[in-house]
PDB file of C-alpha atoms in Angstrom:
ATOM      1  CA  MET A   1     -15.214   8.503  34.873  1.00  0.00           C
ATOM      2  CA  GLN A   2     -17.764  11.875  34.569  1.00  0.00           C
ATOM      3  CA  ASN A   3     -21.419  11.075  33.668  1.00  0.00           C
ATOM      4  CA  LYS A   4     -23.536  13.363  33.184  1.00  0.00           C
ATOM      5  CA  ILE A   5     -26.991  12.994  32.086  1.00  0.00           C
ATOM      6  CA  ILE A   6     -28.121  14.889  28.644  1.00  0.00           C
ATOM      7  CA  GLU A   7     -31.680  15.220  26.840  1.00  0.00           C
ATOM      8  CA  CYS A   8     -33.390  12.327  24.985  1.00  0.00           C
ATOM      9  CA  ASP A   9     -32.852  14.332  21.948  1.00  0.00           C
ATOM     10  CA  ASP A  10     -33.650  12.170  19.155  1.00  0.00           C
ATOM     11  CA  ASP A  11     -30.026  11.093  17.987  1.00  0.00           C
ATOM     12  CA  VAL A  12     -30.193   9.907  21.602  1.00  0.00           C
ATOM     13  CA  VAL A  13     -33.945   8.418  20.760  1.00  0.00           C
ATOM     14  CA  ALA A  14     -32.568   6.689  17.513  1.00  0.00           C
ATOM     15  CA  LYS A  15     -30.037   4.635  19.253  1.00  0.00           C
ATOM     16  CA  ILE A  16     -32.489   3.585  22.094  1.00  0.00           C
ATOM     17  CA  PRO A  17     -33.534   0.481  19.815  1.00  0.00           C
ATOM     18  CA  ASN A  18     -30.187  -0.399  20.005  1.00  0.00           C
ATOM     19  CA  VAL A  19     -30.599  -1.636  24.222  1.00  0.00           C
ATOM     20  CA  MET A  20     -34.083  -2.801  23.850  1.00  0.00           C
ATOM     21  CA  ASN A  21     -33.125  -6.576  23.827  1.00  0.00           C
ATOM     22  CA  ILE A  22     -31.453  -5.519  27.585  1.00  0.00           C
ATOM     23  CA  LEU A  23     -34.329  -3.680  28.267  1.00  0.00           C
ATOM     24  CA  TYR A  24     -37.084  -6.166  27.400  1.00  0.00           C
ATOM     25  CA  ASP A  25     -35.087  -9.281  29.212  1.00  0.00           C
ATOM     26  CA  VAL A  26     -34.820  -7.437  31.856  1.00  0.00           C
ATOM     27  CA  PHE A  27     -38.298  -5.824  32.608  1.00  0.00           C
ATOM     28  CA  GLY A  28     -40.968  -7.730  30.145  1.00  0.00           C
ATOM     29  CA  LYS A  29     -43.442  -5.165  28.947  1.00  0.00           C
ATOM     30  CA  GLU A  30     -43.660  -2.917  31.478  1.00  0.00           C
ATOM     31  CA  ASP A  31     -43.540   1.184  31.683  1.00  0.00           C
ATOM     32  CA  ILE A  32     -40.008   1.839  31.722  1.00  0.00           C
ATOM     33  CA  LYS A  33     -38.438   5.392  33.062  1.00  0.00           C
ATOM     34  CA  MET A  34     -35.690   6.179  30.684  1.00  0.00           C
ATOM     35  CA  PHE A  35     -32.221   8.594  31.354  1.00  0.00           C
ATOM     36  CA  ALA A  36     -29.904   9.172  28.439  1.00  0.00           C
ATOM     37  CA  ILE A  37     -26.335   9.608  30.303  1.00  0.00           C
ATOM     38  CA  LEU A  38     -22.820  10.495  29.202  1.00  0.00           C
ATOM     39  CA  SER A  39     -20.086   8.876  30.033  1.00  0.00           C
ATOM     40  CA  ASP A  40     -16.497  10.434  29.021  1.00  0.00           C
ATOM     41  CA  ASP A  41     -18.253  11.863  25.580  1.00  0.00           C
ATOM     42  CA  LYS A  42     -20.050   8.358  25.227  1.00  0.00           C
ATOM     43  CA  LEU A  43     -23.873   7.753  25.067  1.00  0.00           C
ATOM     44  CA  CYS A  44     -25.104   5.593  28.418  1.00  0.00           C
ATOM     45  CA  PHE A  45     -28.663   4.783  29.213  1.00  0.00           C
ATOM     46  CA  LEU A  46     -29.842   4.192  32.339  1.00  0.00           C
ATOM     47  CA  ALA A  47     -33.675   2.362  32.754  1.00  0.00           C
ATOM     48  CA  ARG A  48     -35.907   1.853  35.705  1.00  0.00           C
ATOM     49  CA  CYS A  49     -39.137   0.214  36.630  1.00  0.00           C
ATOM     50  CA  GLU A  50     -40.246   0.452  39.810  1.00  0.00           C
ATOM     51  CA  ASN A  51     -37.410  -0.171  42.187  1.00  0.00           C
ATOM     52  CA  GLY A  52     -35.334  -2.174  39.170  1.00  0.00           C
ATOM     53  CA  CYS A  53     -32.608  -0.621  37.662  1.00  0.00           C
ATOM     54  CA  VAL A  54     -30.277  -1.128  34.939  1.00  0.00           C
ATOM     55  CA  TYR A  55     -27.405   1.162  33.732  1.00  0.00           C
ATOM     56  CA  ILE A  56     -25.693   0.118  30.685  1.00  0.00           C
ATOM     57  CA  ASP A  57     -22.243   1.033  29.275  1.00  0.00           C
ATOM     58  CA  LYS A  58     -21.201   2.240  26.209  1.00  0.00           C
ATOM     59  CA  ASP A  59     -20.320  -1.462  25.131  1.00  0.00           C
ATOM     60  CA  ASN A  60     -23.874  -2.463  25.775  1.00  0.00           C
ATOM     61  CA  ASN A  61     -22.884  -4.374  29.108  1.00  0.00           C
ATOM     62  CA  PRO A  62     -25.266  -4.300  32.156  1.00  0.00           C
ATOM     63  CA  ILE A  63     -25.279  -3.388  35.738  1.00  0.00           C
ATOM     64  CA  TYR A  64     -27.933  -4.212  37.819  1.00  0.00           C
ATOM     65  CA  PHE A  65     -28.969  -2.280  40.378  1.00  0.00           C
ATOM     66  CA  SER A  66     -32.494  -1.516  42.685  1.00  0.00           C
ATOM     67  CA  VAL A  67     -33.281   1.380  45.017  1.00  0.00           C
ATOM     68  CA  ASP A  68     -35.814   2.369  47.556  1.00  0.00           C
ATOM     69  CA  GLU A  69     -38.910   4.357  46.887  1.00  0.00           C
ATOM     70  CA  GLU A  70     -36.360   7.343  48.322  1.00  0.00           C
ATOM     71  CA  ASP A  71     -33.891   6.426  45.598  1.00  0.00           C
ATOM     72  CA  ASN A  72     -31.503   4.827  47.959  1.00  0.00           C
ATOM     73  CA  LEU A  73     -29.582   2.019  46.785  1.00  0.00           C
ATOM     74  CA  ILE A  74     -30.604  -1.321  48.097  1.00  0.00           C
ATOM     75  CA  SER A  75     -28.739  -3.725  46.104  1.00  0.00           C
ATOM     76  CA  VAL A  76     -26.565  -4.041  42.910  1.00  0.00           C
ATOM     77  CA  TYR A  77     -25.482  -7.034  41.040  1.00  0.00           C
ATOM     78  CA  ILE A  78     -21.129  -7.701  41.027  1.00  0.00           C
ATOM     79  CA  GLU A  79     -20.574 -10.676  39.477  1.00  0.00           C
ATOM     80  CA  PRO A  80     -21.487 -13.378  41.468  1.00  0.00           C
ATOM     81  CA  PHE A  81     -22.469 -11.649  44.313  1.00  0.00           C
ATOM     82  CA  GLN A  82     -25.498  -9.944  44.561  1.00  0.00           C
ATOM     83  CA  VAL A  83     -24.559  -6.939  46.789  1.00  0.00           C
ATOM     84  CA  TYR A  84     -27.320  -5.560  49.589  1.00  0.00           C
ATOM     85  CA  PHE A  85     -26.874  -2.435  51.426  1.00  0.00           C
ATOM     86  CA  SER A  86     -29.272  -2.412  54.626  1.00  0.00           C
ATOM     87  CA  ASP A  87     -28.273  -1.561  58.160  1.00  0.00           C
ATOM     88  CA  ASN A  88     -25.624  -4.762  57.472  1.00  0.00           C
ATOM     89  CA  PHE A  89     -23.935  -4.979  54.239  1.00  0.00           C
ATOM     90  CA  TYR A  90     -24.321  -8.605  53.247  1.00  0.00           C
ATOM     91  CA  LEU A  91     -23.972 -10.484  49.904  1.00  0.00           C
ATOM     92  CA  ILE A  92     -25.154 -13.565  48.337  1.00  0.00           C
ATOM     93  CA  ASP A  93     -23.391 -15.736  45.880  1.00  0.00           C
ATOM     94  CA  GLU A  94     -24.668 -18.195  42.925  1.00  0.00           C
ATOM     95  CA  ASN A  95     -24.670 -20.581  45.164  1.00  0.00           C
ATOM     96  CA  ASN A  96     -26.852 -19.140  47.491  1.00  0.00           C
ATOM     97  CA  HIS A  97     -24.359 -18.501  50.102  1.00  0.00           C
ATOM     98  CA  GLU A  98     -24.306 -15.377  52.526  1.00  0.00           C
ATOM     99  CA  HIS A  99     -21.101 -13.209  52.694  1.00  0.00           C
ATOM    100  CA  VAL A 100     -20.762 -10.806  55.485  1.00  0.00           C
ATOM    101  CA  LEU A 101     -17.456  -9.001  56.466  1.00  0.00           C
ATOM    102  CA  ASN A 102     -16.912  -6.789  59.928  1.00  0.00           C
ATOM    103  CA  PHE A 103     -13.955  -5.388  61.114  1.00  0.00           C
ATOM    104  CA  TYR A 104     -14.243  -4.693  64.809  1.00  0.00           C
ATOM    105  CA  SER A 105     -11.514  -4.397  67.848  1.00  0.00           C
ATOM    106  CA  LEU A 106     -10.845  -6.346  70.350  1.00  0.00           C
ATOM    107  CA  PRO A 107     -11.972  -5.448  73.893  1.00  0.00           C
ATOM    108  CA  VAL A 108      -8.673  -5.887  74.837  1.00  0.00           C
ATOM    109  CA  PRO A 109      -5.552  -6.702  72.360  1.00  0.00           C
ATOM    110  CA  ASP A 110      -4.849 -10.241  71.871  1.00  0.00           C
ATOM    111  CA  ASP A 111      -1.308 -12.399  72.391  1.00  0.00           C
ATOM    112  CA  GLU A 112       0.537 -10.217  69.659  1.00  0.00           C
ATOM    113  CA  GLY A 113      -0.703  -7.344  70.645  1.00  0.00           C
ATOM    114  CA  TYR A 114      -3.353  -6.411  67.933  1.00  0.00           C
ATOM    115  CA  THR A 115      -6.508  -4.611  68.909  1.00  0.00           C
ATOM    116  CA  GLY A 116      -8.750  -5.395  65.831  1.00  0.00           C
ATOM    117  CA  CYS A 117     -10.742  -8.636  64.156  1.00  0.00           C
ATOM    118  CA  ILE A 118     -11.314  -8.736  60.397  1.00  0.00           C
ATOM    119  CA  SER A 119     -14.470 -11.695  60.262  1.00  0.00           C
ATOM    120  CA  TYR A 120     -15.352 -12.790  57.196  1.00  0.00           C
ATOM    121  CA  LYS A 121     -18.657 -15.118  57.409  1.00  0.00           C
ATOM    122  CA  GLN A 122     -19.747 -17.833  54.984  1.00  0.00           C
ATOM    123  CA  TYR A 123     -23.284 -19.216  55.590  1.00  0.00           C
ATOM    124  CA  ASP A 124     -24.694 -22.484  54.104  1.00  0.00           C
ATOM    125  CA  PRO A 125     -28.595 -22.331  53.915  1.00  0.00           C
ATOM    126  CA  GLN A 126     -29.255 -25.501  52.094  1.00  0.00           C
ATOM    127  CA  ASN A 127     -26.431 -27.458  54.795  1.00  0.00           C
ATOM    128  CA  ASP A 128     -26.981 -25.084  57.864  1.00  0.00           C
ATOM    129  CA  VAL A 129     -23.098 -24.668  57.935  1.00  0.00           C
ATOM    130  CA  LEU A 130     -21.448 -21.473  59.232  1.00  0.00           C
ATOM    131  CA  CYS A 131     -17.510 -20.312  58.153  1.00  0.00           C
ATOM    132  CA  GLU A 132     -15.775 -17.877  59.837  1.00  0.00           C
ATOM    133  CA  LEU A 133     -12.686 -16.821  59.253  1.00  0.00           C
ATOM    134  CA  ARG A 134     -10.806 -14.243  60.937  1.00  0.00           C
ATOM    135  CA  TYR A 135      -7.422 -11.955  60.447  1.00  0.00           C
ATOM    136  CA  GLN A 136      -5.738  -9.912  62.951  1.00  0.00           C
ATOM    137  CA  GLN A 137      -4.909  -6.201  62.101  1.00  0.00           C
ATOM    138  CA  MET A 138      -5.193  -3.151  64.429  1.00  0.00           C
ATOM    139  CA  TYR A 139      -7.882  -1.298  64.680  1.00  0.00           C
ATOM    140  CA  ASN A 140      -8.340   2.625  65.314  1.00  0.00           C
ATOM    141  CA  GLU A 141     -10.740   4.055  67.232  1.00  0.00           C
ATOM    142  CA  GLY A 142     -12.412   7.057  66.377  1.00  0.00           C
ATOM    143  CA  SER A 143     -12.116   6.854  62.297  1.00  0.00           C
ATOM    144  CA  PHE A 144     -13.862   4.174  59.235  1.00  0.00           C
ATOM    145  CA  ASN A 145     -11.301   1.095  59.561  1.00  0.00           C
ATOM    146  CA  LYS A 146     -10.172  -0.059  56.155  1.00  0.00           C
ATOM    147  CA  VAL A 147      -9.677  -3.457  55.514  1.00  0.00           C
ATOM    148  CA  TYR A 148      -6.433  -4.375  53.934  1.00  0.00           C
ATOM    149  CA  HIS A 149      -5.283  -7.220  51.928  1.00  0.00           C
ATOM    150  CA  PHE A 150      -2.194  -8.071  53.039  1.00  0.00           C
ATOM    151  CA  HIS A 151      -3.887  -8.127  56.384  1.00  0.00           C
ATOM    152  CA  THR A 152      -6.652 -11.236  54.924  1.00  0.00           C
ATOM    153  CA  LYS A 153      -3.540 -13.476  54.071  1.00  0.00           C
ATOM    154  CA  VAL A 154      -3.395 -15.428  56.946  1.00  0.00           C
ATOM    155  CA  ILE A 155      -5.393 -17.254  58.470  1.00  0.00           C
ATOM    156  CA  ASP A 156      -5.953 -16.531  62.301  1.00  0.00           C
ATOM    157  CA  ALA A 157      -8.796 -18.452  63.739  1.00  0.00           C
ATOM    158  CA  VAL A 158     -10.960 -20.568  61.930  1.00  0.00           C
ATOM    159  CA  TYR A 159     -14.737 -21.285  63.082  1.00  0.00           C
ATOM    160  CA  ILE A 160     -16.829 -24.181  61.134  1.00  0.00           C
ATOM    161  CA  ASP A 161     -20.601 -24.939  63.346  1.00  0.00           C
ATOM    162  CA  GLU A 162     -22.662 -27.725  61.375  1.00  0.00           C
ATOM    163  CA  LYS A 163     -26.245 -27.510  62.151  1.00  0.00           C
ATOM    164  CA  TYR A 164     -25.540 -23.915  63.011  1.00  0.00           C
ATOM    165  CA  LYS A 165     -29.462 -22.748  64.088  1.00  0.00           C
ATOM    166  CA  ASN A 166     -28.058 -25.472  67.003  1.00  0.00           C
ATOM    167  CA  SER A 167     -25.068 -23.944  67.592  1.00  0.00           C
ATOM    168  CA  LYS A 168     -24.854 -20.891  68.884  1.00  0.00           C
ATOM    169  CA  ASN A 169     -24.420 -21.618  72.897  1.00  0.00           C
ATOM    170  CA  TYR A 170     -22.443 -24.052  73.208  1.00  0.00           C
ATOM    171  CA  HIS A 171     -21.722 -25.164  77.019  1.00  0.00           C
ATOM    172  CA  VAL A 172     -18.540 -24.984  79.379  1.00  0.00           C
ATOM    173  CA  GLY A 173     -16.887 -28.456  78.551  1.00  0.00           C
ATOM    174  CA  LEU A 174     -16.143 -30.421  75.466  1.00  0.00           C
ATOM    175  CA  LEU A 175     -16.738 -29.124  72.180  1.00  0.00           C
ATOM    176  CA  PRO A 176     -18.971 -31.246  69.939  1.00  0.00           C
ATOM    177  CA  ARG A 177     -17.594 -32.609  67.260  1.00  0.00           C
ATOM    178  CA  ARG A 178     -19.810 -31.210  64.591  1.00  0.00           C
ATOM    179  CA  ALA A 179     -18.158 -27.754  65.810  1.00  0.00           C
ATOM    180  CA  LYS A 180     -14.533 -27.804  64.095  1.00  0.00           C
ATOM    181  CA  TYR A 181     -12.860 -24.734  65.494  1.00  0.00           C
ATOM    182  CA  PHE A 182      -9.027 -23.817  64.740  1.00  0.00           C
ATOM    183  CA  LYS A 183      -6.609 -21.583  66.365  1.00  0.00           C
ATOM    184  CA  SER A 184      -2.980 -20.054  64.294  1.00  0.00           C
ATOM    185  CA  LEU A 185      -0.085 -20.902  66.306  1.00  0.00           C
ATOM    186  CA  LYS A 186       2.911 -18.892  65.881  1.00  0.00           C
ATOM    187  CA  PHE A 187       6.558 -18.965  66.714  1.00  0.00           C
ATOM    188  CA  ASP A 188       9.808 -17.414  65.884  1.00  0.00           C
ATOM    189  CA  TYR A 189      12.463 -19.821  66.091  1.00  0.00           C
ATOM    190  CA  GLU A 190      13.946 -17.044  69.654  1.00  0.00           C
ATOM    191  CA  GLN A 191      10.982 -18.594  70.835  1.00  0.00           C
ATOM    192  CA  ILE A 192      11.059 -22.048  73.702  1.00  0.00           C
ATOM    193  CA  GLY A 193       7.334 -22.461  71.840  1.00  0.00           C
ATOM    194  CA  TYR A 194       9.183 -23.047  68.307  1.00  0.00           C
ATOM    195  CA  LYS A 195      11.729 -25.886  70.119  1.00  0.00           C
ATOM    196  CA  LEU A 196       8.145 -27.550  71.724  1.00  0.00           C
ATOM    197  CA  MET A 197       6.426 -26.936  67.934  1.00  0.00           C
ATOM    198  CA  ALA A 198       9.388 -29.250  66.471  1.00  0.00           C
ATOM    199  CA  ILE A 199       9.393 -32.125  69.195  1.00  0.00           C
ATOM    200  CA  ASN A 200       5.273 -32.054  68.574  1.00  0.00           C
ATOM    201  CA  GLU A 201       5.939 -32.453  65.072  1.00  0.00           C
ATOM    202  CA  PHE A 202       9.433 -34.368  64.727  1.00  0.00           C
ATOM    203  CA  GLY A 203       9.828 -36.072  68.243  1.00  0.00           C
ATOM    204  CA  LEU A 204      11.925 -35.213  70.801  1.00  0.00           C
ATOM    205  CA  THR A 205      15.125 -37.182  69.717  1.00  0.00           C
ATOM    206  CA  ARG A 206      15.632 -35.745  66.132  1.00  0.00           C
ATOM    207  CA  VAL A 207      15.081 -31.859  67.829  1.00  0.00           C
ATOM    208  CA  LEU A 208      17.787 -33.567  70.059  1.00  0.00           C
ATOM    209  CA  HIS A 209      20.184 -34.490  67.532  1.00  0.00           C
ATOM    210  CA  GLU A 210      19.384 -32.082  64.279  1.00  0.00           C
ATOM    211  CA  GLY A 211      18.251 -28.883  65.869  1.00  0.00           C
ATOM    212  CA  ALA A 212      14.727 -27.588  65.775  1.00  0.00           C
ATOM    213  CA  TYR A 213      16.047 -24.671  62.793  1.00  0.00           C
ATOM    214  CA  ASN A 214      17.514 -27.633  61.067  1.00  0.00           C
ATOM    215  CA  LEU A 215      14.488 -29.448  60.838  1.00  0.00           C
ATOM    216  CA  TYR A 216      11.816 -26.592  60.240  1.00  0.00           C
ATOM    217  CA  LYS A 217      14.816 -24.361  58.227  1.00  0.00           C
ATOM    218  CA  GLU A 218      13.120 -21.555  58.568  1.00  0.00           C
ATOM    219  CA  ARG A 219      12.901 -18.667  60.594  1.00  0.00           C
ATOM    220  CA  ASP A 220       8.814 -18.650  61.276  1.00  0.00           C
ATOM    221  CA  VAL A 221       6.575 -21.579  62.010  1.00  0.00           C
ATOM    222  CA  LEU A 222       3.111 -21.334  61.103  1.00  0.00           C
ATOM    223  CA  ARG A 223       0.617 -24.355  62.462  1.00  0.00           C
ATOM    224  CA  TYR A 224      -3.324 -24.347  63.504  1.00  0.00           C
ATOM    225  CA  ILE A 225      -4.195 -26.273  67.045  1.00  0.00           C
ATOM    226  CA  LYS A 226      -8.168 -27.612  66.592  1.00  0.00           C
ATOM    227  CA  THR A 227     -10.013 -26.558  69.438  1.00  0.00           C
ATOM    228  CA  ARG A 228     -11.347 -28.581  72.224  1.00  0.00           C
ATOM    229  CA  PHE A 229     -12.868 -26.832  75.373  1.00  0.00           C
ATOM    230  CA  ILE A 230     -14.975 -23.757  76.468  1.00  0.00           C
ATOM    231  CA  LEU A 231     -13.826 -22.305  80.272  1.00  0.00           C
ATOM    232  CA  PRO A 232     -15.478 -21.071  82.569  1.00  0.00           C
ATOM    233  CA  ASN A 233     -14.924 -17.410  81.791  1.00  0.00           C
ATOM    234  CA  GLY A 234     -16.202 -18.422  78.110  1.00  0.00           C
ATOM    235  CA  SER A 235     -12.977 -18.469  76.484  1.00  0.00           C
ATOM    236  CA  PHE A 236     -11.435 -21.755  74.006  1.00  0.00           C
ATOM    237  CA  SER A 237      -8.921 -24.158  74.833  1.00  0.00           C
ATOM    238  CA  ASP A 238      -6.931 -26.593  73.233  1.00  0.00           C
ATOM    239  CA  THR A 239      -4.333 -29.280  74.563  1.00  0.00           C
ATOM    240  CA  TRP A 240      -1.312 -28.384  72.523  1.00  0.00           C
ATOM    241  CA  PRO A 241       1.188 -28.879  73.330  1.00  0.00           C
ATOM    242  CA  LEU A 242       0.553 -32.254  73.312  1.00  0.00           C
ATOM    243  CA  ALA A 243      -2.251 -31.610  70.205  1.00  0.00           C
ATOM    244  CA  LYS A 244      -1.847 -32.325  66.461  1.00  0.00           C
ATOM    245  CA  GLN A 245      -0.546 -29.414  64.338  1.00  0.00           C
ATOM    246  CA  ILE A 246      -1.859 -28.964  61.221  1.00  0.00           C
ATOM    247  CA  HIS A 247      -1.019 -27.560  58.663  1.00  0.00           C
ATOM    248  CA  ARG A 248      -2.300 -24.501  56.698  1.00  0.00           C
ATOM    249  CA  GLU A 249      -2.909 -26.212  53.666  1.00  0.00           C
ATOM    250  CA  GLU A 250      -5.037 -28.612  55.640  1.00  0.00           C
ATOM    251  CA  ILE A 251      -7.095 -25.564  57.244  1.00  0.00           C
ATOM    252  CA  VAL A 252      -7.850 -24.438  53.372  1.00  0.00           C
ATOM    253  CA  ASP A 253      -8.622 -27.907  52.255  1.00  0.00           C
ATOM    254  CA  LEU A 254     -11.045 -28.875  54.757  1.00  0.00           C
ATOM    255  CA  ILE A 255     -13.059 -25.552  54.214  1.00  0.00           C
ATOM    256  CA  LYS A 256     -12.839 -25.971  50.127  1.00  0.00           C
ATOM    257  CA  GLN A 257     -14.775 -29.191  51.350  1.00  0.00           C
ATOM    258  CA  TYR A 258     -17.734 -27.339  52.700  1.00  0.00           C
ATOM    259  CA  GLY A 259     -17.577 -25.122  49.769  1.00  0.00           C
ATOM    260  CA  PHE A 260     -16.338 -22.012  50.849  1.00  0.00           C
ATOM    261  CA  ASN A 261     -13.973 -19.381  50.173  1.00  0.00           C
ATOM    262  CA  SER A 262     -10.387 -20.168  51.679  1.00  0.00           C
ATOM    263  CA  GLU A 263      -9.837 -16.289  51.430  1.00  0.00           C
ATOM    264  CA  ILE A 264     -11.796 -12.695  51.418  1.00  0.00           C
ATOM    265  CA  PRO A 265     -12.539 -12.331  47.633  1.00  0.00           C
ATOM    266  CA  LYS A 266     -10.708  -9.020  46.671  1.00  0.00           C
ATOM    267  CA  ASP A 267     -14.513  -7.468  45.441  1.00  0.00           C
ATOM    268  CA  ILE A 268     -16.151  -8.144  49.199  1.00  0.00           C
ATOM    269  CA  ILE A 269     -12.951  -5.917  50.419  1.00  0.00           C
ATOM    270  CA  ASP A 270     -13.060  -3.259  47.836  1.00  0.00           C
ATOM    271  CA  ILE A 271     -16.780  -2.930  48.453  1.00  0.00           C
ATOM    272  CA  TYR A 272     -15.982  -2.520  52.015  1.00  0.00           C
ATOM    273  CA  ASN A 273     -14.083  -0.533  51.784  1.00  0.00           C
ATOM    274  CA  GLY A 274     -15.839   1.734  49.657  1.00  0.00           C
ATOM    275  CA  GLU A 275     -13.280   1.147  46.809  1.00  0.00           C
ATOM    276  CA  ASN A 276     -15.111  -1.076  44.258  1.00  0.00           C
ATOM    277  CA  GLU A 277     -15.662   1.171  40.615  1.00  0.00           C
ATOM    278  CA  THR A 278     -18.961  -0.520  40.083  1.00  0.00           C
ATOM    279  CA  VAL A 279     -20.627   0.666  43.234  1.00  0.00           C
ATOM    280  CA  LYS A 280     -19.173   4.020  42.640  1.00  0.00           C
ATOM    281  CA  LEU A 281     -20.339   4.445  39.184  1.00  0.00           C
ATOM    282  CA  VAL A 282     -23.873   3.426  40.711  1.00  0.00           C
ATOM    283  CA  LYS A 283     -24.224   5.547  43.378  1.00  0.00           C
ATOM    284  CA  ASP A 284     -22.897   8.525  41.585  1.00  0.00           C
ATOM    285  CA  LEU A 285     -25.827   7.973  38.293  1.00  0.00           C
ATOM    286  CA  ILE A 286     -28.178   7.531  41.553  1.00  0.00           C
ATOM    287  CA  ASP A 287     -26.722  10.804  42.896  1.00  0.00           C
ATOM    288  CA  LYS A 288     -26.866  12.212  39.435  1.00  0.00           C
ATOM    289  CA  VAL A 289     -30.977  11.234  39.156  1.00  0.00           C
ATOM    290  CA  LYS A 290     -32.001  12.725  42.180  1.00  0.00           C
ATOM    291  CA  GLU A 291     -30.638  15.626  41.302  1.00  0.00           C
ATOM    292  CA  VAL A 292     -32.270  15.789  37.345  1.00  0.00           C
ATOM    293  CA  LYS A 293     -36.034  14.637  38.659  1.00  0.00           C
ATOM    294  CA  LYS A 294     -35.911  17.972  41.090  1.00  0.00           C
ATOM    295  CA  GLU A 295     -36.751  19.999  38.055  1.00  0.00           C
ATOM    296  CA  LEU A 296     -38.199  17.496  35.700  1.00  0.00           C
ATOM    297  CA  ASP A 297     -41.799  19.354  36.152  1.00  0.00           C
ATOM    298  CA  LYS A 298     -39.877  21.927  34.308  1.00  0.00           C
ATOM    299  CA  PRO A 299     -41.198  22.484  30.547  1.00  0.00           C
ATOM    300  CA  GLU A 300     -37.459  22.575  29.549  1.00  0.00           C
ATOM    301  CA  ASN A 301     -36.288  19.570  31.263  1.00  0.00           C
ATOM    302  CA  SER A 302     -39.197  17.344  29.347  1.00  0.00           C
ATOM    303  CA  ARG A 303     -36.806  15.103  27.659  1.00  0.00           C
ATOM    304  CA  MET A 304     -34.266  14.580  30.109  1.00  0.00           C
ATOM    305  CA  CYS A 305     -36.263  11.186  31.330  1.00  0.00           C
ATOM    306  CA  LEU A 306     -38.431   9.504  28.293  1.00  0.00           C
ATOM    307  CA  THR A 307     -40.977   7.108  29.520  1.00  0.00           C
ATOM    308  CA  LEU A 308     -41.268   3.734  27.231  1.00  0.00           C
ATOM    309  CA  SER A 309     -43.552   1.250  26.394  1.00  0.00           C
ATOM    310  CA  PHE A 310     -44.131  -1.457  24.623  1.00  0.00           C
ATOM    311  CA  ILE A 311     -46.784  -1.947  22.435  1.00  0.00           C
ATOM    312  CA  ASP A 312     -48.037  -5.694  20.929  1.00  0.00           C
ATOM    313  CA  ASP A 313     -48.672  -5.744  17.559  1.00  0.00           C
TER     314      ASP A 313
END
């Protein structure tokens, strides 16, 4: 998409009334700075009042965003999220839940050799509940690491903390009931863990008579185990192979019971990766405005930006 700020000539000014209702709904009767944008040869508008901005496309669809005093992007609305671009990228949804996506390297590779961890946190401030979903992905040092959608299909670990503000410093020993922590358990049919999972789930007698593979009828099995303890070294522990094995569907249901997403929304991943089209459009518009503002004091550029004022009858 090619965007260009153009002069607000008479033809452009004649079309401004078509968007006045939107401008009034957003800014009320405040003075507005107005730019005309030619986007793929279609007339659009960009309006600003203090730090608030709205871009109105050719079909009168608005995009709301805000900038700071140096015209750096602060936030943009991408339904259902208000997306904030501070030092830490985060989002707030229509239920006032906060969302944070991070991808970081592990100090040592995990049991399956993965060197990175995708962390998706959701926080419900009204009920003071935090839910973190973790996923496995290889981390490459020395470059920006994208989060790939296909690595977020299987949850590796779930951490749900009720009364989160008082749950940040658990001690060695048993975890409290309000800490609902689960770790995935995955084995293929050639591993001894596969048979132990079958014994846990179906009982020793059935496994001996029917065989673990015949019972599962799949080469790989995924279950979740509840974390019970914190060890002296700070790591988590459970009681498997004696612990109850939980199916993925049960974990998903538990997450949803708290009102959280059971997977990372695609928009959040795309924004994190710098691939969201709305964010790219807004950043491009901001750059175009920065360039034009350098030349607005020249008489020949006086109509590159208009000031609109509402006058009471």
